[in-house]
Amino acid sequence: MEADIFESYREEQAVDAQYFQGEKRKLIQPTSLKDPKLGKLMDALVDWINRTLKPEHIVVQNLQEDLYDGLVLHHLLSTLADVHVPVEELALTSAAQIRKLELILEELDRRLGPQDGSQIKWNIQLIHNKDLLATIHLLVAMVRCFQPELDLPPNVKVEVVSLEVNSGGIKSEVQTEVLTDDRPDNSGSDSLSNSERDDPIEQLLRLEAHKVNTVKKAILHFVNQTMASMGLQVADMDKQFADGVILLLLIGQLEGFFIPLCDFKLTPVNQSEMLHNVTLALVLLNDTGLQLSSVKPQDIVSQDATATLKVLYALFKKHREK
């Protein structure tokens, strides 16, 4: 029976018994792979990666096939944590990929916190061997750490076969693995969170398109009036604020202070410099009393229209009387 289970998984996921020798491995049961909840979680993670890395034109289609070489994880770490690991961009050989993953996971583990030694959910070998369970665990941990406000599908669990191979044979055990925690469902009468109900921009975006455009035009007029003295004009709110330069200059104009040129990149040439500028802008807004906890620097850099509108509306609301 145990041998039959192991052989079926060798055919399904190309498991190498030699690789297992002396180690434990967990494999998702085929029935769980068809669970709609797991499918929704995987889709949500793919969407999150693609939105986060959109400025870098990186597109992920398959979690199991697209993350094993370290390239996507490298860019996620750089974007989300502003950490630049000294590794080659493209690792073509297996040895180079493993070395790259070693450095990246070392940095990630510092930020994600130590794993329980008896329940290691991911490591270099698992990720490089395209282990779907380990890859999902890692990505969920990254979301919880770097973008905790992101709503992942709750209460996702899978049945796994835990395998241990040694000289005496194969030991297997079926277990339930939790991928995302259970959360209370508040969708009975209203599917919106309290923050969404209280956020005027979230409310605005649920109105008719012409009403949304009217507010956008008013904010754009306000911005251009403010920037006219500097000879600057904004035509596209989403794109022109993405590098943080005009946003910093706008804040300086409205709040009446000068931001030293040495503190930001006047002509940012890459996403890291753009992220630096936008992060500084949000810090300055926080210092002036504008709390925008729902907006992350990466949202602005990624040209997220809602995030950009939230920032500009907060400035508009505070300074329009002047």
Coordinates of C-alpha atoms in Angstrom, one line a residue:
M1 CA 0.0 0.0 0.0
E2 CA 2.7 2.4 1.0
A3 CA 4.8 1.5 -2.1
D4 CA 1.7 2.1 -4.3
I5 CA 1.2 5.6 -2.9
F6 CA 4.9 6.4 -3.4
E7 CA 4.9 5.1 -7.0
S8 CA 1.8 7.1 -7.9
Y9 CA 3.5 10.3 -6.7
R10 CA 6.7 9.5 -8.6
E11 CA 4.6 9.4 -11.8
E12 CA 2.6 12.5 -10.9
Q13 CA 5.3 14.8 -9.7
A14 CA 8.5 13.2 -10.8
V15 CA 9.7 12.4 -7.3
D16 CA 13.1 10.9 -7.0
A17 CA 13.5 8.4 -4.2
Q18 CA 17.2 9.1 -3.9
Y19 CA 16.3 12.7 -3.2
F20 CA 14.0 11.7 -0.4
Q21 CA 16.6 9.4 1.3
G22 CA 16.7 10.3 5.0
E23 CA 14.3 13.2 4.6
K24 CA 10.6 13.9 5.0
R25 CA 8.5 15.3 2.1
K26 CA 4.9 16.4 1.9
L27 CA 3.0 16.1 -1.4
I28 CA -0.5 17.5 -2.0
Q29 CA -3.1 14.8 -2.6
P30 CA -4.4 14.8 -6.2
T31 CA -8.0 15.4 -4.9
S32 CA -6.9 18.5 -3.0
L33 CA -5.2 19.9 -6.2
K34 CA -8.8 20.1 -7.6
D35 CA -10.2 22.0 -4.6
P36 CA -11.6 25.3 -5.8
K37 CA -10.3 27.0 -2.6
L38 CA -6.8 26.0 -3.5
G39 CA -7.3 27.2 -7.0
K40 CA -8.5 30.6 -5.8
L41 CA -5.5 31.0 -3.5
M42 CA -3.1 30.2 -6.3
D43 CA -4.9 32.6 -8.6
A44 CA -4.7 35.3 -5.9
L45 CA -1.0 34.7 -5.4
V46 CA -0.3 34.9 -9.1
D47 CA -2.3 38.1 -9.4
W48 CA -0.4 39.6 -6.4
I49 CA 3.0 38.8 -8.0
N50 CA 2.0 40.1 -11.4
R51 CA 0.6 43.4 -9.9
T52 CA 3.7 43.8 -7.8
L53 CA 6.1 43.2 -10.6
K54 CA 4.1 44.9 -13.4
P55 CA 6.6 47.8 -13.6
E56 CA 9.4 45.3 -14.3
H57 CA 7.3 43.5 -17.0
I58 CA 7.6 40.2 -15.2
V59 CA 4.6 37.9 -15.7
V60 CA 4.0 34.7 -13.7
Q61 CA 1.6 32.1 -15.0
N62 CA 2.4 29.0 -12.9
L63 CA 3.6 29.1 -9.3
Q64 CA 5.2 25.6 -9.6
E65 CA 7.1 26.4 -12.8
D66 CA 8.0 30.1 -12.6
L67 CA 9.6 30.5 -9.1
Y68 CA 12.1 27.7 -8.8
D69 CA 15.1 29.6 -10.3
G70 CA 15.0 32.6 -7.9
L71 CA 14.4 35.3 -10.5
V72 CA 10.8 36.2 -9.4
L73 CA 11.6 35.8 -5.7
H74 CA 14.6 38.1 -6.2
H75 CA 12.5 40.8 -7.7
L76 CA 9.8 40.5 -5.1
L77 CA 12.3 40.9 -2.3
S78 CA 13.8 43.9 -4.0
T79 CA 10.4 45.5 -4.6
L80 CA 8.7 44.7 -1.3
A81 CA 11.6 45.1 1.1
D82 CA 13.9 47.4 -0.9
V83 CA 16.6 44.8 -0.4
H84 CA 19.2 44.2 -3.2
V85 CA 20.8 40.8 -3.0
P86 CA 24.1 40.6 -5.0
V87 CA 23.1 37.8 -7.3
E88 CA 23.2 37.4 -11.1
E89 CA 19.9 38.4 -12.8
L90 CA 19.6 35.1 -14.8
A91 CA 20.9 31.9 -13.2
L92 CA 21.0 29.4 -16.0
T93 CA 22.6 26.4 -14.3
S94 CA 21.2 24.4 -11.5
A95 CA 24.2 25.2 -9.3
A96 CA 23.8 28.9 -10.0
Q97 CA 20.0 28.8 -9.2
I98 CA 20.6 27.0 -5.9
R99 CA 23.2 29.5 -4.9
K100 CA 20.9 32.4 -5.8
L101 CA 18.0 30.8 -3.9
E102 CA 20.3 30.4 -0.9
L103 CA 21.1 34.1 -0.7
I104 CA 17.5 35.2 -1.4
L105 CA 15.9 32.8 1.2
E106 CA 18.5 33.9 3.7
E107 CA 17.3 37.5 3.4
L108 CA 13.7 36.5 3.3
D109 CA 14.0 34.3 6.4
R110 CA 15.5 37.3 8.3
R111 CA 12.3 39.3 7.6
L112 CA 9.7 36.5 7.8
G113 CA 11.1 35.1 11.1
P114 CA 12.4 31.7 12.0
Q115 CA 10.4 28.6 11.1
D116 CA 9.6 25.9 13.5
G117 CA 12.5 23.4 13.2
S118 CA 10.1 20.4 13.4
Q119 CA 7.9 21.8 10.7
I120 CA 10.0 23.4 7.9
K121 CA 7.6 24.7 5.3
W122 CA 10.1 25.7 2.7
N123 CA 13.8 25.6 2.0
I124 CA 16.2 25.9 -0.9
Q125 CA 15.8 22.3 -2.1
L126 CA 12.0 22.4 -2.0
I127 CA 11.7 25.6 -3.9
H128 CA 14.3 24.6 -6.5
N129 CA 12.6 21.2 -6.9
K130 CA 9.3 23.1 -7.8
D131 CA 7.5 21.9 -4.6
L132 CA 4.1 23.5 -4.9
L133 CA 3.2 23.2 -1.2
A134 CA 6.5 24.9 -0.1
T135 CA 6.1 27.6 -2.8
I136 CA 2.6 28.5 -1.6
H137 CA 3.7 28.5 2.0
L138 CA 6.5 30.9 1.2
L139 CA 4.4 33.3 -0.8
V140 CA 1.6 33.4 1.8
A141 CA 4.2 34.2 4.4
M142 CA 5.6 37.0 2.2
V143 CA 2.1 38.5 1.7
R144 CA 1.4 38.4 5.5
C145 CA 4.8 40.1 6.2
F146 CA 4.9 42.7 3.4
Q147 CA 1.3 43.4 2.5
P148 CA -0.8 42.1 5.5
E149 CA -3.8 44.2 4.3
L150 CA -4.1 42.0 1.2
D151 CA -7.1 39.6 1.6
L152 CA -6.1 36.1 0.6
P153 CA -8.8 33.4 0.4
P154 CA -9.4 32.3 4.1
N155 CA -9.5 28.8 5.5
V156 CA -7.6 27.0 2.7
K157 CA -6.5 23.5 3.7
V158 CA -5.1 20.6 1.7
E159 CA -4.7 16.9 2.3
V160 CA -1.0 15.9 2.0
V161 CA 0.9 12.7 2.0
S162 CA 3.9 12.9 4.3
L163 CA 6.6 10.6 3.0
E164 CA 9.8 9.5 4.7
V165 CA 12.2 7.3 2.9
N166 CA 15.0 5.4 4.6
S167 CA 16.9 2.2 4.2
G168 CA 14.1 0.3 5.9
G169 CA 11.5 1.4 3.4
I170 CA 8.9 4.1 3.0
K171 CA 6.7 5.5 5.7
S172 CA 3.7 7.5 4.7
E173 CA 1.0 9.4 6.5
V174 CA -2.0 11.5 5.4
Q175 CA -2.3 14.9 7.1
T176 CA -4.2 18.1 6.7
E177 CA -2.0 21.2 5.9
V178 CA -3.3 24.7 6.6
L179 CA -2.3 27.2 4.0
T180 CA -4.3 30.2 5.1
D181 CA -6.0 30.8 8.5
D182 CA -9.7 30.7 9.1
R183 CA -11.2 34.1 9.3
P184 CA -14.7 35.2 10.4
D185 CA -17.0 35.7 7.4
N186 CA -18.6 39.1 7.7
S187 CA -20.3 39.0 4.4
G188 CA -23.8 38.3 5.7
S189 CA -25.2 41.7 5.2
D190 CA -22.3 43.7 4.0
S191 CA -19.1 42.4 2.3
L192 CA -17.2 45.6 2.8
S193 CA -14.7 46.0 5.6
N194 CA -14.9 48.9 8.1
S195 CA -12.0 50.6 6.4
E196 CA -13.6 50.3 3.0
R197 CA -16.9 51.7 4.3
D198 CA -15.1 54.7 5.9
D199 CA -12.8 55.4 2.9
P200 CA -14.3 58.1 0.7
I201 CA -12.3 57.0 -2.3
E202 CA -13.5 53.4 -2.0
Q203 CA -17.1 54.8 -1.8
L204 CA -16.4 57.1 -4.8
L205 CA -15.1 54.3 -7.0
R206 CA -18.4 52.5 -6.5
L207 CA -20.3 55.3 -8.1
E208 CA -21.1 55.9 -11.8
A209 CA -18.1 56.6 -14.0
H210 CA -19.0 60.2 -14.8
K211 CA -19.1 61.0 -11.1
V212 CA -15.7 59.5 -10.6
N213 CA -14.3 61.5 -13.5
T214 CA -15.8 64.7 -12.1
V215 CA -13.9 64.2 -8.9
K216 CA -10.7 63.3 -10.7
K217 CA -10.9 66.4 -12.8
A218 CA -11.3 68.6 -9.7
I219 CA -8.3 67.0 -8.0
L220 CA -6.2 67.3 -11.2
H221 CA -7.2 71.0 -11.5
F222 CA -6.1 71.5 -7.9
V223 CA -2.8 69.8 -8.5
N224 CA -2.1 71.9 -11.6
Q225 CA -3.0 75.1 -9.9
T226 CA -0.5 74.3 -7.1
M227 CA 2.3 73.2 -9.5
A228 CA 1.8 76.1 -12.0
S229 CA 4.3 78.3 -10.2
M230 CA 7.0 75.6 -10.8
G231 CA 6.1 75.4 -14.5
L232 CA 4.8 71.8 -14.1
Q233 CA 1.6 70.3 -15.4
V234 CA 0.0 66.9 -14.8
A235 CA -2.0 65.2 -17.5
D236 CA -2.0 61.6 -16.3
M237 CA -2.4 61.2 -12.6
D238 CA -1.5 57.5 -12.5
K239 CA 1.7 57.6 -14.5
Q240 CA 3.2 61.0 -13.6
F241 CA 3.1 60.3 -9.8
A242 CA 4.6 56.9 -10.1
D243 CA 8.2 58.0 -9.7
G244 CA 7.4 60.2 -6.7
V245 CA 9.1 63.3 -8.0
I246 CA 6.0 65.5 -8.7
L247 CA 4.4 64.1 -5.5
L248 CA 7.3 65.3 -3.4
L249 CA 7.3 68.7 -5.1
L250 CA 3.5 68.9 -4.6
I251 CA 3.8 68.1 -0.9
G252 CA 6.6 70.7 -0.5
Q253 CA 4.4 73.4 -2.2
L254 CA 1.3 72.6 -0.2
E255 CA 3.1 72.2 3.2
G256 CA 5.4 75.2 2.6
F257 CA 8.7 73.4 3.1
F258 CA 11.7 72.7 0.8
I259 CA 12.8 69.1 0.4
P260 CA 16.6 69.0 -0.2
L261 CA 17.5 67.6 -3.6
C262 CA 20.0 65.3 -1.9
D263 CA 17.1 63.5 -0.1
F264 CA 15.4 62.2 -3.2
K265 CA 16.1 61.2 -6.8
L266 CA 15.1 64.1 -9.1
T267 CA 15.5 61.9 -12.2
P268 CA 14.9 58.3 -11.0
V269 CA 16.2 55.7 -13.4
N270 CA 14.9 52.5 -11.9
Q271 CA 12.2 51.2 -9.7
S272 CA 14.3 51.2 -6.6
E273 CA 14.8 55.0 -6.9
M274 CA 11.2 55.5 -7.6
L275 CA 10.3 53.5 -4.5
H276 CA 12.7 55.6 -2.5
N277 CA 10.9 58.8 -3.6
V278 CA 7.4 57.5 -3.0
T279 CA 8.3 56.1 0.4
L280 CA 9.8 59.5 1.4
A281 CA 6.6 61.2 0.2
L282 CA 4.4 58.9 2.3
V283 CA 6.6 59.5 5.4
L284 CA 6.3 63.2 4.9
L285 CA 2.5 63.0 4.6
N286 CA 2.4 61.0 7.8
D287 CA 4.6 63.6 9.5
T288 CA 2.1 66.3 8.5
G289 CA -0.8 64.4 10.0
L290 CA -2.2 62.6 6.9
Q291 CA -2.6 59.0 7.8
L292 CA -2.6 56.8 4.7
S293 CA -1.9 53.4 6.2
S294 CA -3.8 51.6 3.4
V295 CA -1.5 53.0 0.7
K296 CA 1.9 51.3 0.2
P297 CA 4.8 52.9 -1.7
Q298 CA 4.7 50.0 -4.2
D299 CA 1.0 50.8 -5.0
I300 CA 2.0 54.2 -6.3
V301 CA 5.0 53.0 -8.2
S302 CA 2.9 50.3 -9.8
Q303 CA 0.5 53.0 -11.0
D304 CA -2.4 51.8 -8.9
A305 CA -5.1 54.3 -9.7
T306 CA -6.9 53.9 -6.4
A307 CA -3.8 54.3 -4.3
T308 CA -2.7 57.4 -6.2
L309 CA -6.2 58.9 -6.0
K310 CA -6.3 58.3 -2.2
V311 CA -3.1 60.3 -1.7
L312 CA -4.1 63.2 -3.9
Y313 CA -7.6 63.3 -2.4
A314 CA -6.1 63.5 1.1
L315 CA -4.0 66.5 0.0
F316 CA -6.9 68.0 -1.8
K317 CA -9.3 67.7 1.2
K318 CA -6.7 69.2 3.5
H319 CA -5.6 72.2 1.4
R320 CA -8.6 73.1 -0.8
E321 CA -9.8 75.7 1.7
K322 CA -6.5 77.6 1.2

